[in-house]
mmCIF file of C-alpha atoms in Angstrom:
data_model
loop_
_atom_site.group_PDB
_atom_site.id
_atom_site.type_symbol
_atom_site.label_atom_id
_atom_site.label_comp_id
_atom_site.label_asym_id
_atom_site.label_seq_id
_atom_site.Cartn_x
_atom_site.Cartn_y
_atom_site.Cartn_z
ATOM 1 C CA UNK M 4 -13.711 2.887 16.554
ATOM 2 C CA UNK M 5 -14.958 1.699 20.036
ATOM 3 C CA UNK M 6 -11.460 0.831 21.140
ATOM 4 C CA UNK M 7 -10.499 4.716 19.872
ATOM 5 C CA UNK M 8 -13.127 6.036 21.800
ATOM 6 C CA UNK M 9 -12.020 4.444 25.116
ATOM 7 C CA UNK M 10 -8.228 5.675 24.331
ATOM 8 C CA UNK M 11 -9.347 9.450 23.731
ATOM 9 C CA UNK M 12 -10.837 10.140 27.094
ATOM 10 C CA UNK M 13 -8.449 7.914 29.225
ATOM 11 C CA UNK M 14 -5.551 9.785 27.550
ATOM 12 C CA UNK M 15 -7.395 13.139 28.127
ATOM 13 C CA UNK M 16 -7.715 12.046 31.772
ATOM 14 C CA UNK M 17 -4.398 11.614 32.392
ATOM 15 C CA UNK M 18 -3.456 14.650 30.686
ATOM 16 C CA UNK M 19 -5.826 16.940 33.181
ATOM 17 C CA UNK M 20 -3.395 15.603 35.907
ATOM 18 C CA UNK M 21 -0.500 15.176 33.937
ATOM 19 C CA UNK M 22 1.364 16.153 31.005
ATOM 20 C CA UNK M 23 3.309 12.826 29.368
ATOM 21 C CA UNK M 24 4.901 12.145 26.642
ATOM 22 C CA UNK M 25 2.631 8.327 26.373
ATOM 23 C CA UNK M 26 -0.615 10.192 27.006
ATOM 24 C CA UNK M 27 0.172 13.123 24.899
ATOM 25 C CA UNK M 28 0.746 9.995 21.823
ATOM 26 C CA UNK M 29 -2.585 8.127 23.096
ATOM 27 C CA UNK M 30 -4.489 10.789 22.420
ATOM 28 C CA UNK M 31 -3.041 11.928 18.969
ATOM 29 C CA UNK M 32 -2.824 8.517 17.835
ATOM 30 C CA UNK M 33 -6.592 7.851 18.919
ATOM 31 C CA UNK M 34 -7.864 11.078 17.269
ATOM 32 C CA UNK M 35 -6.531 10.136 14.132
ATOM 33 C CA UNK M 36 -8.012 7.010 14.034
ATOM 34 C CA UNK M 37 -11.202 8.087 14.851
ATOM 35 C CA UNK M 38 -11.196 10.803 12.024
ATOM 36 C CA UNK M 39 -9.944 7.479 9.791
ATOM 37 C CA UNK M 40 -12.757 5.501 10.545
ATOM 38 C CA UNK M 41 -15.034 8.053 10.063
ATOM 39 C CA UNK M 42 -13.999 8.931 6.726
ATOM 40 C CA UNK M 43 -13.638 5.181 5.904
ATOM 41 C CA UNK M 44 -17.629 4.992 7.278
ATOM 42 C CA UNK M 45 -18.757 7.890 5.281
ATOM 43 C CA UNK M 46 -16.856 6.309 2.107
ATOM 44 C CA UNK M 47 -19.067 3.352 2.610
ATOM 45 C CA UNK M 48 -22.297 5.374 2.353
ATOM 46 C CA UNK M 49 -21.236 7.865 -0.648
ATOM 47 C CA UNK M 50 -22.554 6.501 -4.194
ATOM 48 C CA UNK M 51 -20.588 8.801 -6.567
ATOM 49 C CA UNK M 52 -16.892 7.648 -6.921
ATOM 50 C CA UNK M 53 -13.535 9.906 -6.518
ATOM 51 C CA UNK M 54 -10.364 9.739 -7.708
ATOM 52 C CA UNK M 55 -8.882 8.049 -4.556
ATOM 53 C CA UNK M 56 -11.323 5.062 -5.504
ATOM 54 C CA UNK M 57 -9.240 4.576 -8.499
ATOM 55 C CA UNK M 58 -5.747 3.751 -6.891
ATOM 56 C CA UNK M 59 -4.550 0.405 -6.186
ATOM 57 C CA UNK M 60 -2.995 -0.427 -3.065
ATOM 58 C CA UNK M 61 -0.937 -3.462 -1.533
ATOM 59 C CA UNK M 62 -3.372 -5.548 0.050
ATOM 60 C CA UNK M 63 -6.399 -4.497 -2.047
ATOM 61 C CA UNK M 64 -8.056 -6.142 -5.521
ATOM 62 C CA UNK M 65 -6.909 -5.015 -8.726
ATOM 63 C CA UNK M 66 -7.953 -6.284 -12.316
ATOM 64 C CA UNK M 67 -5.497 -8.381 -13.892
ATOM 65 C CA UNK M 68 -5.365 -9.743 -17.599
ATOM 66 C CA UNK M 69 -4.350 -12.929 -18.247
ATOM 67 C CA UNK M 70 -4.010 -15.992 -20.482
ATOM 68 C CA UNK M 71 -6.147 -18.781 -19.281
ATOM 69 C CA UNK M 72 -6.619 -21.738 -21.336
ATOM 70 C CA UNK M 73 -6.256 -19.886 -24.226
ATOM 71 C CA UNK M 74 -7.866 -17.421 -23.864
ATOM 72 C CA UNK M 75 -7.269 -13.392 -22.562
ATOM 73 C CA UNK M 76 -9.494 -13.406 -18.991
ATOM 74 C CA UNK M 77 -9.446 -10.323 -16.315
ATOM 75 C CA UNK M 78 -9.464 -11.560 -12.786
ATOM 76 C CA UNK M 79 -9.217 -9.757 -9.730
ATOM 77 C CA UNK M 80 -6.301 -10.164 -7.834
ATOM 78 C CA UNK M 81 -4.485 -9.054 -4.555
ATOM 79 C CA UNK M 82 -1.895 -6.815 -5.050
ATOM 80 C CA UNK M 83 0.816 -8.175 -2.923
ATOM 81 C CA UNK M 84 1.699 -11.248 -4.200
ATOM 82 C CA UNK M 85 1.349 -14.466 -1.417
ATOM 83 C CA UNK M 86 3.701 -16.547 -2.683
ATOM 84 C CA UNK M 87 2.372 -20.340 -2.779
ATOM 85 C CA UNK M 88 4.185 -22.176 -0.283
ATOM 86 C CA UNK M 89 4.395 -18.992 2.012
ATOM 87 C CA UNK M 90 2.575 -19.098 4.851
ATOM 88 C CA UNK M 91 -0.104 -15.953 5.748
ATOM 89 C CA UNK M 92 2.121 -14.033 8.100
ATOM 90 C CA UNK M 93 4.796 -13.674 5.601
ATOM 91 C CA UNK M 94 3.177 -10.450 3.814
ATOM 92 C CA UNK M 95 3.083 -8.862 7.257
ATOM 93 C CA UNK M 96 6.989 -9.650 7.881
ATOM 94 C CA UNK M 97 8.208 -8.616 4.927
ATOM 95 C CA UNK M 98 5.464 -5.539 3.368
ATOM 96 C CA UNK M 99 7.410 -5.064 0.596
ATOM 97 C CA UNK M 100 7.146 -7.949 -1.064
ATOM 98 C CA UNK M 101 4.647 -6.779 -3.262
ATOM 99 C CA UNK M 102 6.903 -5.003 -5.995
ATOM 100 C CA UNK M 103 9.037 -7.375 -8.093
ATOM 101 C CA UNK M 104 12.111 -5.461 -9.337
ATOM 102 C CA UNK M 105 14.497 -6.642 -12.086
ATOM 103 C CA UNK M 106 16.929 -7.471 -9.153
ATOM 104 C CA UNK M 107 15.513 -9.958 -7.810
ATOM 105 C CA UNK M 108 13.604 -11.701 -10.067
ATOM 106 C CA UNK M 109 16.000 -14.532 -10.494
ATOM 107 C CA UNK M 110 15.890 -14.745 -6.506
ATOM 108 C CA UNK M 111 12.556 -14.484 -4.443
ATOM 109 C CA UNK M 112 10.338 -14.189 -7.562
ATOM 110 C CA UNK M 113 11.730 -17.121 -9.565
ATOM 111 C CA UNK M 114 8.983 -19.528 -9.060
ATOM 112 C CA UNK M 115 6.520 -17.134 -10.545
ATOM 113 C CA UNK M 116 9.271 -15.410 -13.126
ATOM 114 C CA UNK M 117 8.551 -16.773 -17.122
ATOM 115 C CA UNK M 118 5.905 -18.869 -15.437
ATOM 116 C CA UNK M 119 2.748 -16.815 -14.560
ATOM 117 C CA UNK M 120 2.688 -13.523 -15.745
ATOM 118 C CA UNK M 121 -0.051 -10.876 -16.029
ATOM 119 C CA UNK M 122 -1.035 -7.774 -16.787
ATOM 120 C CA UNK M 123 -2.205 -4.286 -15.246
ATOM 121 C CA UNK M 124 -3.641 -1.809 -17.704
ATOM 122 C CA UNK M 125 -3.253 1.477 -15.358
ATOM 123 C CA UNK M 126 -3.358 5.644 -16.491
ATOM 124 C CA UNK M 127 -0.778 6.186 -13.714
ATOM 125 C CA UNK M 128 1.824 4.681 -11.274
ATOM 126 C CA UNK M 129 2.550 5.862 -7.961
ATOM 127 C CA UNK M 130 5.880 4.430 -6.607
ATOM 128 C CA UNK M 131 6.777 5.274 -2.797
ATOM 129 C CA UNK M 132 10.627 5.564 -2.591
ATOM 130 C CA UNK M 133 13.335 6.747 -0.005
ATOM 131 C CA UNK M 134 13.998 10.523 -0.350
ATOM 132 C CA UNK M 135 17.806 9.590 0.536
ATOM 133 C CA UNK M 136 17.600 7.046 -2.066
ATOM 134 C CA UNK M 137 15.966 9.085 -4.548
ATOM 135 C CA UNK M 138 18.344 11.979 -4.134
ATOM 136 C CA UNK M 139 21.276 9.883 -3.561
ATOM 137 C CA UNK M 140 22.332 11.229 0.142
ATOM 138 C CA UNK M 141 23.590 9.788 3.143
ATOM 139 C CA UNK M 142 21.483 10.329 6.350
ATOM 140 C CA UNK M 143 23.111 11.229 9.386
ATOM 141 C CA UNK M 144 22.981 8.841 12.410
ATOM 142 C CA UNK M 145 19.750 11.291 13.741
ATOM 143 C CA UNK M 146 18.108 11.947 11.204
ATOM 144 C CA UNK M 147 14.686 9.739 9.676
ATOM 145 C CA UNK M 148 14.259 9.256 6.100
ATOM 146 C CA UNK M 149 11.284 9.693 4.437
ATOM 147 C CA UNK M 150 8.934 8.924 1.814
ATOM 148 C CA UNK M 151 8.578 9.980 -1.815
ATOM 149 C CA UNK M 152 5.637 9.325 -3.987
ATOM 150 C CA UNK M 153 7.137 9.080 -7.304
ATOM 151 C CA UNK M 154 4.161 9.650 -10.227
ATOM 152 C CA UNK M 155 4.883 7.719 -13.680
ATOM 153 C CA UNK M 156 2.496 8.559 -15.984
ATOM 154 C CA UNK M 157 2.816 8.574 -20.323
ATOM 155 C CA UNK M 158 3.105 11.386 -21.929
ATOM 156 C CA UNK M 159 0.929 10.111 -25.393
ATOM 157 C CA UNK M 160 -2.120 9.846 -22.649
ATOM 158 C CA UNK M 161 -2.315 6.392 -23.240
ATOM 159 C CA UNK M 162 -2.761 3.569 -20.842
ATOM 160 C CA UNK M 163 0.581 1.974 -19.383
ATOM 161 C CA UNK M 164 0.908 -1.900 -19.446
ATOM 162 C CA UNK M 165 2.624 -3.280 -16.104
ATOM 163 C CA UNK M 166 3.643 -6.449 -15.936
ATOM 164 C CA UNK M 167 2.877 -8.529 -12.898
ATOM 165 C CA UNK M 168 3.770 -12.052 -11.743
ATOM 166 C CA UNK M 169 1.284 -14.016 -9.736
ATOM 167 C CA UNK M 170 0.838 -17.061 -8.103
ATOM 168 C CA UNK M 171 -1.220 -19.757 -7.155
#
């Protein structure tokens, strides 16, 4: 937040002298991450809970069940699997490495495939995918794709079971 609220008023600054493109982005950038911050402060002093305080993202804790000596245990878990052996840095290199498809889990995931396994009881799952992707089209050289938050959700009402591999 203090870093943001240097940026603003140098930005707006140079902007009273001169219009650029960099400035123009300093200062959008910084008021948007001040409003972020904010809200992220004010979520730390609310008691009641919303729905956004339900979803699970990469990077945060999530309840898992699993078989532990025996027995059925819930732990909480990072959702973005480190693989053992990995170091740190290698969930900020490769982000997506949280979401083990059926493609690959003879490749990257084989140390953890039919070896730990675990599993997320959940009412709904959000999926982000490629619009392009999704609607199976070709972008021209231009153009950006973006993002589509795909919603899986039963229809019975019921809670879903997805499986997840984890490791050490």
């Amino acid at each position: 937040m203090f870093k943001q609220r240097k940026r603003l008023p140098d930005a707006e600054r140079t902007l009273q002298t001169k219009v650029t493109k960099a400035a123009t982005e300093s200062q959008r950038i910084a008021t948007d991450k001040i409003a972020w911050t904010k809200g992220k402060l004010e979520d730390l002093q609310r008691t009641g809970l919303k729905p956004r305080d339900w979803r699970i993202f990469p990077g945060h804790c999530a309840p898992v069940m699993l078989m532990e000596d025996g027995q059925r245990v819930v732990k909480p878990m990072r959702y973005q699997c480190g693989m053992a052996g990995k170091p740190a840095s290698y969930d900020v290199k490769y982000p997506g490495t949280y979401n083990a498809r059926r493609d690959n889990l003879e490749g990257f995931w084989k140390p953890c495939f039919s070896q730990t396994h675990g599993i997320l009881l959940v009412e709904v799952f959000y999926e982000n995918v490629s619009r392009a992707k999704f609607e199976g089209t070709l972008l021209e050289t231009d153009e950006r794709d973006e993002s589509v938050v795909l919603e899986f959700r039963p229809s019975n009402g019921e809670l879903m079971h997805v499986a997840c591999s984890w490791s050490r």
